[in-house]
Coordinates of C-alpha atoms in Angstrom, one line a residue:
X9 CA 143.8 94.6 73.8
X10 CA 140.4 93.0 73.7
X11 CA 138.4 92.9 77.0
X12 CA 135.3 90.9 77.9
X13 CA 132.9 91.5 80.8
X14 CA 131.1 88.5 82.3
X15 CA 128.1 89.6 84.3
X16 CA 126.7 87.0 86.8
X17 CA 122.9 87.3 87.0
X18 CA 121.7 83.8 87.8
X19 CA 120.9 84.6 91.5
X20 CA 117.2 84.2 92.5
X21 CA 117.4 87.0 95.0
X22 CA 115.1 85.2 97.6
X23 CA 115.6 88.1 100.0
X24 CA 113.7 90.4 97.6
X25 CA 110.6 88.2 98.0
X26 CA 109.7 88.8 94.4
X27 CA 108.5 86.9 91.3
X28 CA 111.1 88.9 89.4
X29 CA 114.8 88.0 89.3
X30 CA 116.9 90.2 91.6
X31 CA 118.8 91.8 88.7
X32 CA 115.6 92.9 87.0
X33 CA 114.6 95.2 89.9
X34 CA 114.9 98.8 88.9
X35 CA 117.0 101.8 90.1
X36 CA 116.2 105.2 88.6
X37 CA 113.8 103.5 86.3
X38 CA 116.3 101.1 84.8
X39 CA 116.9 97.4 85.7
X40 CA 120.0 96.8 87.8
X41 CA 121.4 94.5 85.1
X42 CA 121.0 97.3 82.6
X43 CA 122.9 99.8 84.7
X44 CA 125.9 97.4 84.8
X45 CA 125.7 96.7 81.1
X46 CA 125.7 100.5 80.4
X47 CA 128.8 101.0 82.5
X48 CA 130.6 98.0 81.1
X49 CA 129.8 99.1 77.5
X50 CA 132.1 102.1 78.0
X51 CA 135.1 100.0 78.9
X52 CA 134.7 96.5 77.5
X53 CA 134.6 95.2 73.9
X54 CA 132.2 92.3 74.7
X55 CA 129.6 91.6 77.3
X56 CA 128.3 88.2 78.3
X57 CA 125.5 87.7 80.8
X58 CA 125.1 84.5 82.8
X59 CA 121.5 83.8 83.9
X60 CA 119.7 80.9 85.5
X61 CA 117.2 78.6 83.9
X62 CA 113.8 80.1 83.0
X63 CA 115.0 83.7 83.3
X64 CA 113.6 85.0 80.0
X65 CA 113.0 88.4 81.7
X66 CA 116.7 88.9 82.2
X67 CA 117.6 87.5 78.8
X68 CA 115.4 90.3 77.3
X69 CA 117.1 92.9 79.5
X70 CA 120.5 91.6 78.4
X71 CA 119.7 91.8 74.7
X72 CA 121.5 92.2 72.3
X73 CA 124.5 90.9 74.3
X74 CA 125.4 87.2 74.5
X75 CA 123.6 85.1 77.2
X76 CA 124.6 81.8 78.7
X77 CA 122.6 79.7 81.2
X78 CA 123.9 78.2 84.4
X79 CA 121.6 75.2 84.6
X80 CA 122.7 74.3 88.2
X81 CA 123.4 77.0 90.7
X82 CA 126.7 75.5 92.1
X83 CA 128.4 78.8 93.0
X84 CA 129.9 81.9 91.5
X85 CA 133.0 80.3 90.0
X86 CA 130.8 77.6 88.4
X87 CA 128.6 80.5 87.0
X88 CA 131.6 82.3 85.5
X89 CA 132.9 79.0 84.0
X90 CA 129.7 78.7 81.9
X91 CA 130.9 81.6 79.8
X92 CA 134.5 80.3 79.3
X93 CA 133.9 79.6 75.7
X94 CA 133.3 83.4 75.2
X95 CA 136.2 84.7 77.1
X96 CA 138.2 85.6 74.0
X97 CA 142.0 86.2 73.9
X98 CA 142.3 89.4 76.0
X99 CA 141.4 90.3 79.5
X100 CA 138.3 89.0 81.3
X101 CA 136.4 90.8 84.2
X102 CA 133.7 89.0 86.2
X103 CA 131.1 91.2 87.8
X104 CA 127.9 90.7 89.7
X105 CA 124.6 92.1 88.4
X106 CA 123.6 93.0 92.0
X107 CA 126.5 95.5 92.0
X108 CA 124.8 97.9 89.6
X109 CA 126.4 101.2 90.6
X110 CA 130.0 100.6 89.5
X111 CA 131.1 103.5 87.3
X112 CA 133.0 103.3 84.0
X113 CA 135.9 105.2 85.7
X114 CA 136.3 102.5 88.3
X115 CA 136.1 99.7 85.7
X116 CA 138.7 101.5 83.7
X117 CA 141.1 101.7 86.7
X118 CA 140.5 98.0 87.3
X119 CA 141.6 97.1 83.7
X120 CA 144.5 99.5 83.8
X121 CA 145.8 98.0 87.0
X122 CA 145.6 94.5 85.5
X123 CA 147.6 95.8 82.5
X124 CA 150.3 97.6 84.5
X125 CA 152.9 95.0 83.5
X126 CA 153.1 93.3 86.9
X127 CA 149.6 92.5 88.1
X128 CA 148.3 89.1 87.2
X129 CA 144.9 89.6 88.8
X130 CA 143.1 92.8 89.9
X131 CA 140.0 93.0 92.1
X132 CA 137.7 95.7 93.4
X133 CA 137.6 96.3 97.1
X134 CA 135.9 98.8 99.6
X135 CA 135.9 99.8 103.2
X136 CA 132.3 99.9 104.2
X137 CA 131.1 101.6 107.4
X138 CA 129.7 98.3 108.5
X139 CA 131.7 95.4 107.0
X140 CA 129.0 93.0 108.1
X141 CA 129.0 89.7 106.2
X142 CA 131.2 90.8 103.3
X143 CA 134.2 88.7 102.4
X144 CA 137.5 90.1 103.7
X145 CA 140.5 90.9 101.6
X146 CA 143.7 89.5 103.2
X147 CA 146.8 91.4 102.2
X148 CA 150.6 91.2 102.8
X149 CA 152.9 94.0 101.9
X150 CA 150.3 95.7 99.7
X151 CA 149.6 92.5 97.7
X152 CA 146.4 90.4 98.1
X153 CA 147.0 86.9 99.3
X154 CA 143.4 85.7 99.4
X155 CA 139.7 86.5 100.1
X156 CA 138.0 84.7 102.9
X157 CA 134.2 84.5 103.0
X158 CA 132.6 85.7 106.2
X159 CA 131.2 82.2 107.0
X160 CA 134.7 80.8 106.8
X161 CA 136.6 83.7 108.4
X162 CA 138.3 83.7 111.8
X163 CA 137.6 86.5 114.3
X164 CA 140.9 88.1 113.3
X165 CA 139.9 87.9 109.6
X166 CA 136.5 89.3 110.3
X167 CA 138.2 92.4 111.9
X168 CA 139.8 93.3 108.5
X169 CA 138.2 96.5 107.2
X170 CA 138.9 95.9 103.5
X171 CA 136.1 94.0 101.9
X172 CA 135.7 92.2 98.6
X173 CA 133.3 93.8 96.1
X174 CA 133.2 90.7 94.0
X175 CA 134.8 91.9 90.7
X176 CA 137.9 90.2 89.4
X177 CA 140.0 90.9 86.2
X178 CA 142.7 88.7 84.6
X179 CA 143.9 87.5 81.3
X180 CA 141.6 84.9 79.8
X181 CA 144.5 82.5 79.5
X182 CA 144.8 82.6 83.3
X183 CA 141.2 82.9 84.3
X184 CA 139.8 79.8 82.8
X185 CA 142.4 77.4 84.4
X186 CA 141.9 79.1 87.8
X187 CA 138.2 78.7 87.6
X188 CA 138.6 75.0 86.8
X189 CA 140.9 74.5 89.8
X190 CA 138.4 75.9 92.3
X191 CA 137.1 73.4 94.8
X192 CA 133.9 73.4 96.9
X193 CA 135.4 72.3 100.3
X194 CA 133.9 75.1 102.2
X195 CA 131.0 75.7 104.7
X196 CA 128.4 76.0 101.9
X197 CA 129.7 73.4 99.5
X198 CA 129.9 75.9 96.7
X199 CA 132.5 76.9 94.1
X200 CA 133.5 80.4 95.1
X201 CA 134.8 82.8 92.6
X202 CA 136.8 84.4 95.4
X203 CA 139.0 81.3 95.6
X204 CA 140.6 82.4 92.3
X205 CA 142.5 85.0 94.3
X206 CA 144.4 82.5 96.3
X207 CA 145.0 80.4 93.2
X208 CA 146.5 83.4 91.4
X209 CA 148.7 84.3 94.4
X210 CA 149.8 80.7 94.7
X211 CA 150.9 80.6 91.1
X212 CA 153.3 83.4 91.7
X213 CA 151.2 86.2 90.3
X214 CA 150.8 89.6 91.9
X215 CA 147.2 90.3 93.0
X216 CA 146.2 93.9 93.6
X217 CA 143.1 95.5 95.1
X218 CA 141.6 98.6 93.4
X219 CA 139.6 100.5 96.0
X220 CA 136.4 102.4 95.4
X221 CA 133.6 103.8 97.6
X222 CA 131.0 101.7 99.4
X223 CA 128.3 103.9 97.7
X224 CA 129.6 102.6 94.3
X225 CA 130.4 99.0 95.1
X226 CA 127.5 98.2 97.5
X227 CA 125.6 95.0 96.8
X228 CA 121.8 95.0 96.5
X229 CA 120.1 91.9 97.9
X230 CA 116.9 93.1 99.6
X231 CA 114.2 95.7 99.3
X232 CA 115.9 97.8 102.0
X233 CA 119.2 97.7 100.1
X234 CA 117.3 98.5 96.9
X235 CA 116.0 101.7 98.6
X236 CA 119.6 102.6 99.7
X237 CA 120.8 102.0 96.2
X238 CA 118.1 104.3 94.8
X239 CA 119.1 107.0 97.2
X240 CA 122.8 106.6 96.1
X241 CA 122.0 106.8 92.4
X242 CA 119.6 109.7 92.9
X243 CA 122.3 111.7 94.6
X244 CA 124.7 110.9 91.7
X245 CA 122.1 111.9 89.1
X246 CA 121.2 115.1 90.8
X247 CA 124.8 116.1 91.1
X248 CA 125.4 115.3 87.4
X249 CA 122.4 117.4 86.4
X250 CA 123.5 120.4 88.4
X251 CA 127.1 120.1 87.1
X252 CA 125.7 120.2 83.6
X253 CA 123.9 123.5 84.2
X254 CA 120.5 122.7 85.6
X255 CA 119.1 124.2 88.7
X256 CA 117.4 121.9 91.2
X257 CA 115.9 124.2 93.8
X258 CA 115.5 121.4 96.4
X259 CA 117.6 118.5 95.0
X260 CA 116.7 116.0 97.6
X261 CA 113.0 116.2 96.6
X262 CA 113.6 115.7 92.8
X263 CA 113.7 112.2 91.4
X264 CA 115.4 111.5 88.1
X265 CA 115.6 108.5 85.8
X266 CA 118.9 107.2 84.5
X267 CA 118.2 108.7 81.1
X268 CA 116.8 112.0 82.1
X269 CA 118.2 114.9 80.0
X270 CA 118.1 118.4 81.5
X271 CA 119.7 121.1 79.3
X272 CA 121.5 124.1 80.7
X273 CA 119.4 126.7 82.5
X274 CA 116.5 124.3 83.2
X275 CA 115.0 125.0 86.6
X276 CA 113.3 122.2 88.5
X277 CA 111.3 123.2 91.5
X278 CA 110.7 120.9 94.5
X279 CA 108.9 117.5 94.4
X280 CA 109.2 116.8 90.7
X281 CA 109.4 113.2 89.4
X282 CA 111.1 112.3 86.0
X283 CA 110.1 108.9 84.7
X284 CA 112.1 107.2 81.9
X285 CA 112.6 108.9 78.6
X286 CA 112.4 112.6 79.4
X287 CA 114.3 115.4 77.7
X288 CA 113.9 119.1 78.8
X289 CA 115.2 121.9 76.6
X290 CA 117.3 124.9 77.7
X291 CA 115.6 127.5 79.8
X292 CA 112.5 125.6 80.6
X293 CA 111.0 125.5 84.1
X294 CA 109.4 122.4 85.7
X295 CA 107.3 123.6 88.6
X296 CA 106.6 121.8 91.8
X297 CA 104.7 118.5 92.1
X298 CA 104.8 117.7 88.4
X299 CA 105.3 114.2 86.9
X300 CA 107.0 113.7 83.5
X301 CA 107.5 110.4 81.6
X302 CA 108.4 109.5 78.1
X303 CA 108.1 113.1 76.8
X304 CA 110.1 116.0 75.2
X305 CA 109.9 119.5 76.5
X306 CA 111.2 122.2 74.2
X307 CA 113.2 125.3 75.1
X308 CA 111.7 128.0 77.4
X309 CA 108.6 126.1 78.2
X310 CA 106.8 126.2 81.6
X311 CA 105.4 123.0 83.1
X312 CA 103.2 122.9 86.2
X313 CA 102.8 123.1 89.1
X314 CA 100.9 119.8 89.4
X315 CA 101.2 118.9 85.7
X316 CA 101.4 115.4 84.3
X317 CA 103.1 114.7 81.0
X318 CA 102.6 111.1 79.9
X319 CA 104.5 109.1 77.2
X320 CA 104.4 110.4 73.6
X321 CA 104.0 114.0 74.6
X322 CA 106.0 116.8 72.9
X323 CA 105.7 120.3 74.4
X324 CA 107.0 123.0 72.0
X325 CA 109.3 125.9 72.7
X326 CA 107.8 128.5 75.0
X327 CA 104.6 126.5 75.5
X328 CA 102.8 126.5 78.9
X329 CA 101.3 123.5 80.7
X330 CA 99.6 124.6 83.9
X331 CA 98.3 123.2 87.1
X332 CA 96.3 120.0 86.9
X333 CA 96.8 119.6 83.2
X334 CA 97.4 116.1 81.8
X335 CA 98.9 115.5 78.3
X336 CA 99.2 112.0 76.8
X337 CA 100.5 111.3 73.3
X338 CA 100.0 115.0 72.5
X339 CA 101.9 117.6 70.5
X340 CA 101.6 121.1 72.0
X341 CA 102.9 123.6 69.5
X342 CA 105.3 126.4 70.1
X343 CA 103.8 129.1 72.3
X344 CA 100.6 127.2 72.9
X345 CA 99.0 127.2 76.3
X346 CA 97.0 124.8 78.4
X347 CA 97.0 126.4 81.7
X348 CA 94.2 124.9 83.9
X349 CA 92.5 121.7 84.7
X350 CA 92.5 120.0 81.3
X351 CA 93.1 116.5 79.8
X352 CA 94.6 116.6 76.3
X353 CA 95.1 113.0 74.9
X354 CA 96.0 111.8 71.4
X355 CA 96.0 115.4 70.1
X356 CA 97.9 117.9 68.0
X357 CA 97.7 121.5 69.0
X358 CA 99.1 124.2 66.7
X359 CA 101.4 127.0 67.6
X360 CA 100.0 129.8 69.6
X361 CA 96.7 128.1 70.4
X362 CA 95.0 128.5 73.8
X363 CA 93.2 125.6 75.6
X364 CA 90.7 126.9 78.1
X365 CA 90.2 125.6 81.6
X366 CA 88.4 122.3 81.9
X367 CA 88.9 121.3 78.2
X368 CA 88.8 117.5 77.5
X369 CA 89.7 115.6 74.4
X370 CA 87.4 112.5 74.3
X371 CA 89.9 110.2 72.6
X372 CA 88.7 106.7 73.6
X373 CA 85.4 105.1 72.5
X374 CA 85.9 102.0 74.5
X375 CA 87.7 100.1 71.8
X376 CA 89.8 102.5 69.7
X377 CA 91.8 105.7 70.3
X378 CA 91.1 108.7 68.1
X379 CA 93.0 112.0 67.6
X380 CA 92.0 115.6 67.9
X381 CA 93.7 118.1 65.7
X382 CA 93.7 121.8 66.6
X383 CA 95.3 124.3 64.2
X384 CA 97.5 127.3 65.0
X385 CA 96.2 130.3 66.9
X386 CA 92.9 128.5 67.8
X387 CA 91.0 129.4 71.0
X388 CA 89.3 126.6 72.8
X389 CA 86.8 127.9 75.3
X390 CA 86.6 126.7 78.9
X391 CA 84.9 123.4 79.5
X392 CA 84.9 122.5 75.9
X393 CA 84.5 118.7 75.1
X394 CA 86.2 117.7 71.9
X395 CA 84.9 114.3 70.8
X396 CA 87.5 112.7 68.6
X397 CA 88.1 112.3 65.8
X398 CA 87.7 116.0 65.2
X399 CA 89.6 118.8 63.6
X400 CA 89.6 122.5 64.7
X401 CA 91.0 124.8 62.0
X402 CA 93.6 127.6 62.3
X403 CA 92.2 130.6 64.2
X404 CA 88.9 128.9 65.1
X405 CA 87.1 129.5 68.3
X406 CA 84.9 127.2 70.3
X407 CA 82.5 128.7 72.8
X408 CA 82.8 127.9 76.5
X409 CA 80.9 124.8 77.5
X410 CA 80.6 123.4 74.0
X411 CA 80.5 119.8 73.0
X412 CA 82.3 119.6 69.6
X413 CA 81.5 116.5 67.5
X414 CA 82.1 117.9 64.0
X415 CA 85.1 119.5 62.3
X416 CA 85.4 123.3 62.7
X417 CA 86.8 125.2 59.7
X418 CA 89.5 127.9 60.0
X419 CA 88.4 131.2 61.7
X420 CA 85.0 129.8 62.5
X421 CA 83.1 130.1 65.8
X422 CA 81.6 126.8 67.0
X423 CA 78.8 126.6 69.6
X424 CA 77.7 123.2 70.7
X425 CA 75.6 123.8 73.8
X426 CA 71.9 124.1 74.8
X427 CA 70.3 127.6 74.4
X428 CA 70.0 129.5 77.7
X429 CA 66.5 130.4 78.9
X430 CA 65.9 133.1 81.7
X431 CA 62.7 133.0 83.8
X432 CA 62.2 136.2 85.7
X433 CA 61.2 135.8 89.4
X434 CA 61.6 132.1 89.4
X435 CA 64.7 132.2 91.7
X436 CA 62.8 133.8 94.6
X437 CA 59.9 131.5 94.1
X438 CA 62.2 128.5 94.1
X439 CA 63.8 129.6 97.3
X440 CA 60.5 130.1 99.0
X441 CA 59.3 126.6 98.0
X442 CA 62.5 125.1 99.3
X443 CA 62.1 126.9 102.6
X444 CA 58.6 125.6 103.0
X445 CA 59.7 122.0 102.3
X446 CA 62.6 122.4 104.8
X447 CA 60.2 123.6 107.5
X448 CA 57.8 120.6 107.0
X449 CA 60.7 118.2 107.0
X450 CA 62.0 119.6 110.3
X451 CA 58.6 119.4 111.9
X452 CA 58.2 115.8 111.0
X453 CA 61.6 115.0 112.3
X454 CA 60.8 116.8 115.6
X455 CA 57.6 114.8 115.9
X456 CA 59.4 111.5 115.4
X457 CA 61.9 112.2 118.1
X458 CA 59.8 114.3 120.5

């Protein structure tokens, strides 16, 4: 049976105090709306996103899924009704973009409950530690009678521990008439989606609640709640990484992105940050205080400590990237090493090459970026400056401290530094001169203050 997910994302999120829509704020490097889209994509055949006017940022995030615009913000039932023309013939679930942590398993349970042969409407509910201002789920004999918003609830209703998570699922043929029957005679004068529950119950249909954890169903409406959501998703991602065979030495100090891929036997030491778009091959070790984003690390590689891999970087199998080394749009070949204090940008480094401490690829001339190409088994001496565009051939060697501005052929030795001159006795003479100058300076200072 066909199923459609309607994602409500028209809220301004004023409590975020941001120029960005609430659903555009990120968790684990991914917009909240995108998290929900990814989960819904596992369960539903079609996804429709409802946004407010002038929300092009959210429309871009929603792509390629259908988007409809709620021109007037008259409430959540009104928002869902804007997508009625796209409901289709099967089941419809309405979700909120500020509930981004719902898992596919929970959504699957929701749909299965709706299709159990007796349930006309299914909803998600939770029992939060602090129910606060959540709407309460009023039940009788295991069936849901209605949901009452906190602002309209009595003291007895506010004492109910089961809270509405905002997600409803029903057949499209039922959902649209219920939405059109919703009225706005409440404390805020809005058309509440939650009123659909009472309408469903009043029509003789059975309404059931599907419970899930607060960590999964929490709403995110403020910066503080965004931080709480980040903590929840990080805990989930860390557990998944370890269950898949990675070792996180101090999991609470490692931060992952939603798309981070860690192969089995990867070891991640404390205080490592993975930005979006990182894949690490089996047996590699990411050492402490490293930052990786938009890069691929091969098998058996060693990264860090204190390394930075920027977007476009590819580290080959068994390669080494050491402390205070930064790579950007660079290919480091298999077994190659850049172990100390280097910047390698817009470069290709062949297999087995060694990059000496303090090496820099000068890749930017103020207008354009240029590439440096280093062949296999080359040796780049410490403090070499490679001025791109430049090519270093296979097996070539650059002397320490060289500035390389021209191509170096294979197996050649390149020296690009001033000739050294030794002057016997000059060191002691210089020290004596400096001592005399220091004495005169001290005497003058004493005379001025004496």
